[in-house]
Amino acid sequence: MKKENKSVIIWLLSGCVLLFLMVVVGGITRLTNSGLSMTDWHLVTDTFPPLTDAKWNEAFEQYKKFPEYQKINIHNDFQLADYKFIYFWEWFHRFIGRIIGLVFFFPFVYFLIRKKLDKSTIKKCVVLLAMGGFQGFLGWFMVRSGLIDNPDVSHFRLSLHLTFAFITFAYTLWVALDLIYPEKTITKVIPLRNIARYALVALLIQIIYGGFVAGLNAGLIHNHWPLMSDGEFIHDSVFIEQPTLVKNLIEGKSGVQFVHRTFAYVVVAFILFLYYKSTKFSLSRTQSNGIKTLVVFVFIQFALGVFTLLYSVPLALGLIHQIMAFFLLSAMTFTLHRLSK
């Protein structure tokens, strides 16, 4: 790591931490059904929550006009105190998003003026800023889907919002790693790099389906392992919820859960295969440690997924499972970077 890059690296890693925090809070927001509590979006006036009783009552009355209250919470003796709870998590999620925007934009301008960024890093940072703006749009796009007729957001939009947050985090980490390891002295291990790329794609597919499961509340059914309900590997409901097989696998609760629980084996297999093949090569310490960390993390994540399913997605387990996915993606990004540079 070059000394002149230290402040830029700290900036990028700070962004990674904030992105991680935002996804964690986003997970809490989803698991507590808080995502539709703020029915409008204003860049400045929504920066802070209502500060007076009159403003709280105004926000609550506005919330009552939308499907989540009219079709669900009106039957649950839902009071202002309940509304304040769900409002907090959605507000906090959006507030962190604003902080991320400030943390990325203003230091970028400062580093640009002070000429601390080379041309390559400038281009990467511009991409990061664009990704951040697009992520904000995806959040609005997702919430809007739950404010029209259906009192829940589209699981497609939720998964897109979640997955793009993971991708933004991974790319931010990659840019930081480019600066941490500027000298390309490590011999590329092409066969291992290619396996790691496939493993990354498999992991992203699994994250996408994790978003589908969350969006459809598909973790609340078939709470058995290693088989689904009735002792079946593929339960009959996988094929009958939707009119076609494809729709069952992307829109049916049973089908989506089946893909997510089964594809976990594929992710584990890719990482174990990567580890097995790595024993045939002489690797640097960072390369070897990255692969070993991947193996440990994927087994922890697999176990967390099983227990989250068996206990019907309690808040703590569901959140830890999502956090571990972040750690797994971090290890995957680091390992692929070390095998590629």
Coordinates of C-alpha atoms in Angstrom, one line a residue:
M1 CA 0.0 0.0 0.0
K2 CA 1.4 3.4 -1.0
K3 CA 1.4 6.0 1.7
E4 CA -0.3 8.6 -0.4
N5 CA -3.2 6.2 -0.9
K6 CA -3.9 5.6 2.8
S7 CA -6.5 8.3 3.2
V8 CA -8.3 7.2 0.0
I9 CA -8.3 3.6 1.2
I10 CA -9.7 4.6 4.6
W11 CA -12.4 6.5 2.8
L12 CA -13.4 3.6 0.6
L13 CA -13.4 1.1 3.5
S14 CA -15.5 3.6 5.5
G15 CA -18.0 3.4 2.6
C16 CA -17.9 -0.4 2.8
V17 CA -18.7 -0.2 6.5
L18 CA -21.6 2.1 5.9
L19 CA -23.0 -0.1 3.1
F20 CA -22.8 -3.0 5.4
L21 CA -24.7 -1.1 8.1
M22 CA -27.3 -0.1 5.6
V23 CA -27.9 -3.6 4.5
V24 CA -28.2 -4.8 8.1
V25 CA -30.7 -2.0 8.9
G26 CA -32.5 -2.9 5.6
G27 CA -32.7 -6.5 6.9
I28 CA -34.3 -5.3 10.2
T29 CA -36.6 -3.1 8.2
R30 CA -37.8 -6.1 6.2
L31 CA -38.0 -8.5 9.1
T32 CA -40.1 -6.0 11.1
N33 CA -42.3 -5.2 8.2
S34 CA -41.3 -1.5 8.5
G35 CA -40.5 -0.8 4.8
L36 CA -43.9 0.8 3.9
S37 CA -44.2 3.1 6.9
M38 CA -42.9 6.2 5.1
T39 CA -45.4 6.7 2.2
D40 CA -43.5 9.5 0.5
W41 CA -39.9 10.5 -0.1
H42 CA -38.4 14.0 0.1
L43 CA -34.6 14.5 0.0
V44 CA -34.4 17.2 2.6
T45 CA -37.7 17.4 4.6
D46 CA -37.5 13.7 5.5
T47 CA -34.0 13.9 6.9
F48 CA -35.3 13.8 10.4
P49 CA -38.4 12.0 11.8
P50 CA -41.5 14.0 13.0
L51 CA -40.5 16.1 16.0
T52 CA -44.0 17.0 17.4
D53 CA -47.1 15.1 18.2
A54 CA -49.0 16.9 15.5
K55 CA -46.4 15.9 12.9
W56 CA -46.5 12.3 14.1
N57 CA -50.3 12.2 13.9
E58 CA -50.2 13.7 10.4
A59 CA -47.7 11.1 9.3
F60 CA -49.9 8.3 10.8
E61 CA -53.0 9.6 9.1
Q62 CA -51.2 9.6 5.8
Y63 CA -50.1 6.0 6.4
K64 CA -53.7 5.0 7.0
K65 CA -54.5 5.8 3.4
F66 CA -52.3 3.0 2.0
P67 CA -52.9 -0.7 1.6
E68 CA -50.7 -2.0 4.4
Y69 CA -52.8 -0.3 7.0
Q70 CA -56.1 -0.7 5.3
K71 CA -55.7 -4.4 4.6
I72 CA -53.5 -5.7 7.4
N73 CA -52.7 -3.4 10.3
I74 CA -56.2 -2.0 10.8
H75 CA -57.1 -5.5 12.0
N76 CA -54.2 -5.6 14.5
D77 CA -55.1 -2.9 16.9
F78 CA -52.3 -0.9 15.3
Q79 CA -51.7 2.3 17.3
L80 CA -49.4 5.4 17.0
A81 CA -46.8 3.7 19.2
D82 CA -46.7 0.8 16.7
Y83 CA -46.4 3.2 13.8
K84 CA -43.5 5.0 15.5
F85 CA -41.6 1.7 15.8
I86 CA -41.9 0.7 12.1
Y87 CA -41.3 4.3 11.0
F88 CA -38.0 4.5 12.9
W89 CA -36.5 1.6 11.0
E90 CA -37.5 2.8 7.6
W91 CA -36.4 6.3 8.5
F92 CA -33.0 5.1 9.8
H93 CA -32.5 3.0 6.7
R94 CA -33.0 6.1 4.5
F95 CA -31.0 8.3 6.8
I96 CA -28.0 6.0 6.4
G97 CA -28.4 6.2 2.7
R98 CA -28.1 10.0 2.9
I99 CA -25.0 9.7 5.0
I100 CA -23.5 7.3 2.4
G101 CA -24.2 9.8 -0.3
L102 CA -22.4 12.5 1.6
V103 CA -19.5 10.3 2.6
F104 CA -18.9 9.2 -1.0
F105 CA -19.5 12.6 -2.7
F106 CA -17.7 15.2 -0.7
P107 CA -14.4 13.3 0.0
F108 CA -14.4 12.4 -3.7
V109 CA -14.5 16.0 -4.6
Y110 CA -11.8 16.8 -2.0
F111 CA -9.5 14.0 -3.2
L112 CA -10.1 15.2 -6.8
I113 CA -9.1 18.7 -6.0
R114 CA -6.0 17.6 -4.0
K115 CA -5.1 15.3 -7.0
K116 CA -4.9 12.2 -4.7
L117 CA -6.7 10.0 -7.3
D118 CA -5.2 8.6 -10.5
K119 CA -7.2 8.4 -13.7
S120 CA -8.1 4.8 -13.1
T121 CA -9.3 5.4 -9.6
I122 CA -11.3 8.5 -10.7
K123 CA -13.2 6.4 -13.2
K124 CA -13.9 3.7 -10.6
C125 CA -15.2 6.3 -8.1
V126 CA -17.5 7.8 -10.7
V127 CA -18.9 4.4 -11.3
L128 CA -19.4 4.0 -7.5
L129 CA -21.2 7.4 -7.3
A130 CA -23.5 6.3 -10.2
M131 CA -24.1 3.0 -8.5
G132 CA -25.0 4.8 -5.2
G133 CA -27.5 7.0 -7.0
F134 CA -29.1 4.0 -8.8
Q135 CA -29.4 2.2 -5.5
G136 CA -31.4 5.1 -4.1
F137 CA -33.7 4.9 -7.1
L138 CA -34.1 1.1 -6.6
G139 CA -35.1 1.7 -3.0
W140 CA -37.9 4.1 -4.1
F141 CA -38.9 1.8 -6.9
M142 CA -39.2 -1.1 -4.5
V143 CA -41.3 0.8 -1.9
R144 CA -43.6 2.2 -4.5
S145 CA -44.7 -1.3 -5.5
G146 CA -46.2 -1.8 -2.0
L147 CA -48.2 1.5 -2.0
I148 CA -50.6 0.8 -4.8
D149 CA -52.8 -2.3 -4.3
N150 CA -50.7 -5.0 -2.8
P151 CA -49.7 -4.3 0.9
D152 CA -46.2 -5.7 0.2
V153 CA -43.3 -4.8 -2.0
S154 CA -42.6 -6.8 -5.1
H155 CA -40.1 -9.6 -4.3
F156 CA -38.4 -9.0 -7.6
R157 CA -37.8 -5.3 -6.7
L158 CA -36.8 -6.2 -3.2
S159 CA -34.2 -8.7 -4.5
L160 CA -32.9 -6.2 -7.0
H161 CA -32.5 -3.6 -4.3
L162 CA -30.7 -6.1 -2.0
T163 CA -28.5 -7.7 -4.6
F164 CA -27.4 -4.3 -6.1
A165 CA -26.4 -3.2 -2.5
F166 CA -24.2 -6.3 -2.2
I167 CA -22.7 -5.7 -5.7
T168 CA -22.0 -2.0 -4.8
F169 CA -20.3 -3.1 -1.6
A170 CA -18.2 -5.7 -3.4
Y171 CA -17.1 -3.2 -6.1
T172 CA -16.2 -0.6 -3.4
L173 CA -14.1 -3.2 -1.6
W174 CA -12.5 -4.2 -5.0
V175 CA -11.5 -0.6 -5.6
A176 CA -10.0 -0.4 -2.1
L177 CA -8.1 -3.6 -2.7
D178 CA -6.7 -2.2 -5.9
L179 CA -5.1 0.5 -3.8
I180 CA -4.1 -1.7 -0.9
Y181 CA -2.3 -4.0 -3.3
P182 CA -1.0 -1.7 -6.0
E183 CA 1.9 -3.8 -7.1
K184 CA 0.9 -6.7 -9.4
T185 CA 3.7 -8.9 -8.3
I186 CA 1.6 -12.0 -7.6
T187 CA 1.4 -14.5 -10.4
K188 CA -2.1 -14.9 -11.6
V189 CA -3.5 -18.4 -10.9
I190 CA -5.8 -18.6 -13.9
P191 CA -7.5 -21.9 -13.2
L192 CA -8.3 -20.9 -9.6
R193 CA -9.4 -17.4 -10.7
N194 CA -11.9 -18.9 -13.2
I195 CA -13.4 -21.2 -10.5
A196 CA -13.6 -18.3 -8.1
R197 CA -15.5 -16.3 -10.8
Y198 CA -18.1 -19.1 -11.2
A199 CA -18.3 -19.4 -7.4
L200 CA -19.0 -15.6 -7.3
V201 CA -21.8 -15.9 -9.9
A202 CA -23.3 -18.8 -7.9
L203 CA -23.2 -16.8 -4.7
L204 CA -24.9 -13.8 -6.4
I205 CA -27.6 -16.1 -7.7
Q206 CA -28.1 -17.4 -4.1
I207 CA -28.3 -13.8 -2.8
I208 CA -30.9 -13.0 -5.5
Y209 CA -33.0 -16.0 -4.3
G210 CA -32.4 -14.9 -0.7
G211 CA -34.2 -11.7 -1.7
F212 CA -37.0 -13.7 -3.3
V213 CA -37.4 -15.7 -0.1
A214 CA -37.5 -12.6 2.0
G215 CA -39.9 -10.8 -0.3
L216 CA -42.4 -13.7 -0.4
N217 CA -41.9 -14.7 3.2
A218 CA -41.1 -18.1 1.8
G219 CA -39.0 -19.0 4.9
L220 CA -42.2 -19.4 6.9
I221 CA -43.2 -22.7 5.2
H222 CA -41.5 -26.1 4.9
N223 CA -39.6 -25.5 8.1
H224 CA -37.8 -28.9 7.8
W225 CA -34.3 -30.0 6.8
P226 CA -32.8 -31.7 4.9
L227 CA -36.2 -32.6 3.3
M228 CA -39.2 -30.3 2.8
S229 CA -42.6 -31.0 4.3
D230 CA -44.0 -34.5 4.3
G231 CA -40.4 -35.9 4.0
E232 CA -40.2 -34.9 0.4
F233 CA -37.0 -33.6 -1.3
I234 CA -39.2 -31.7 -3.7
H235 CA -42.6 -31.0 -2.2
D236 CA -45.7 -31.2 -4.4
S237 CA -46.5 -27.6 -3.7
V238 CA -43.4 -26.6 -5.6
F239 CA -45.3 -27.4 -8.9
I240 CA -48.9 -26.2 -8.1
E241 CA -48.8 -22.6 -6.8
Q242 CA -48.3 -21.0 -10.2
P243 CA -49.5 -22.0 -13.7
T244 CA -46.0 -22.8 -15.1
L245 CA -42.8 -24.4 -13.8
V246 CA -40.8 -21.2 -14.4
K247 CA -43.3 -19.1 -12.5
N248 CA -43.3 -21.6 -9.7
L249 CA -39.5 -21.3 -9.4
I250 CA -39.5 -17.5 -9.4
E251 CA -42.9 -16.5 -7.9
G252 CA -44.1 -19.5 -5.9
K253 CA -43.2 -19.6 -2.2
S254 CA -42.4 -23.3 -2.3
G255 CA -40.6 -23.1 -5.6
V256 CA -38.4 -20.2 -4.5
Q257 CA -37.6 -21.8 -1.2
F258 CA -36.7 -25.1 -3.0
V259 CA -34.3 -23.3 -5.3
H260 CA -32.7 -21.3 -2.4
R261 CA -32.3 -24.3 -0.1
T262 CA -31.0 -26.5 -2.9
F263 CA -28.7 -24.0 -4.6
A264 CA -26.9 -23.6 -1.3
Y265 CA -25.3 -27.0 -2.0
V266 CA -24.0 -25.6 -5.3
V267 CA -22.4 -22.7 -3.6
V268 CA -20.7 -25.0 -1.1
A269 CA -19.6 -27.3 -3.9
F270 CA -17.9 -24.5 -5.8
I271 CA -16.0 -23.3 -2.8
L272 CA -14.9 -26.8 -1.8
F273 CA -13.8 -27.4 -5.4
L274 CA -11.9 -24.2 -5.3
Y275 CA -10.2 -25.3 -2.1
Y276 CA -9.4 -28.7 -3.5
K277 CA -7.9 -27.3 -6.7
S278 CA -5.9 -24.7 -4.6
T279 CA -4.0 -27.6 -3.0
K280 CA -2.4 -28.3 -6.4
F281 CA -0.8 -24.8 -6.6
S282 CA 1.8 -22.9 -4.6
L283 CA -0.1 -19.8 -3.4
S284 CA 0.8 -16.7 -1.6
R285 CA -0.3 -16.3 2.0
T286 CA -3.1 -13.9 1.2
Q287 CA -4.4 -16.2 -1.6
S288 CA -4.4 -19.3 0.7
N289 CA -5.9 -17.4 3.6
G290 CA -8.7 -16.0 1.4
I291 CA -9.7 -19.5 0.2
K292 CA -9.6 -21.0 3.7
T293 CA -11.7 -18.2 5.0
L294 CA -14.2 -18.8 2.2
V295 CA -14.5 -22.5 3.3
V296 CA -15.1 -21.5 6.9
F297 CA -17.6 -18.8 6.1
V298 CA -19.6 -20.9 3.6
F299 CA -20.2 -23.6 6.2
I300 CA -21.2 -21.1 8.8
Q301 CA -23.6 -19.5 6.4
F302 CA -25.0 -22.9 5.4
A303 CA -25.6 -23.8 9.0
L304 CA -27.3 -20.4 9.7
G305 CA -29.6 -21.0 6.7
V306 CA -30.7 -24.3 8.1
F307 CA -31.4 -23.0 11.6
T308 CA -33.1 -19.9 10.2
L309 CA -35.4 -22.2 8.3
L310 CA -36.0 -24.7 11.1
Y311 CA -37.0 -21.9 13.5
S312 CA -39.2 -20.1 10.9
V313 CA -37.0 -17.0 10.5
P314 CA -36.8 -15.4 13.9
L315 CA -35.6 -11.8 13.7
A316 CA -32.1 -12.5 15.2
L317 CA -31.4 -15.6 13.0
G318 CA -32.7 -14.0 9.9
L319 CA -30.5 -10.9 10.5
I320 CA -27.4 -12.9 11.3
H321 CA -27.9 -15.0 8.2
Q322 CA -28.0 -11.8 6.1
I323 CA -24.9 -10.5 7.8
M324 CA -23.0 -13.7 7.2
A325 CA -23.9 -13.4 3.5
F326 CA -22.1 -10.1 3.6
F327 CA -19.0 -11.6 5.2
L328 CA -19.1 -14.5 2.6
L329 CA -19.3 -12.0 -0.3
S330 CA -16.4 -10.0 1.3
A331 CA -14.2 -13.1 1.5
M332 CA -15.2 -14.1 -2.1
T333 CA -14.3 -10.6 -3.4
F334 CA -11.0 -10.6 -1.6
T335 CA -10.1 -14.1 -2.8
L336 CA -11.0 -13.4 -6.4
H337 CA -9.0 -10.1 -6.2
R338 CA -5.9 -11.9 -4.9
L339 CA -6.2 -14.7 -7.6
S340 CA -6.7 -12.1 -10.4
K341 CA -4.0 -9.5 -9.7

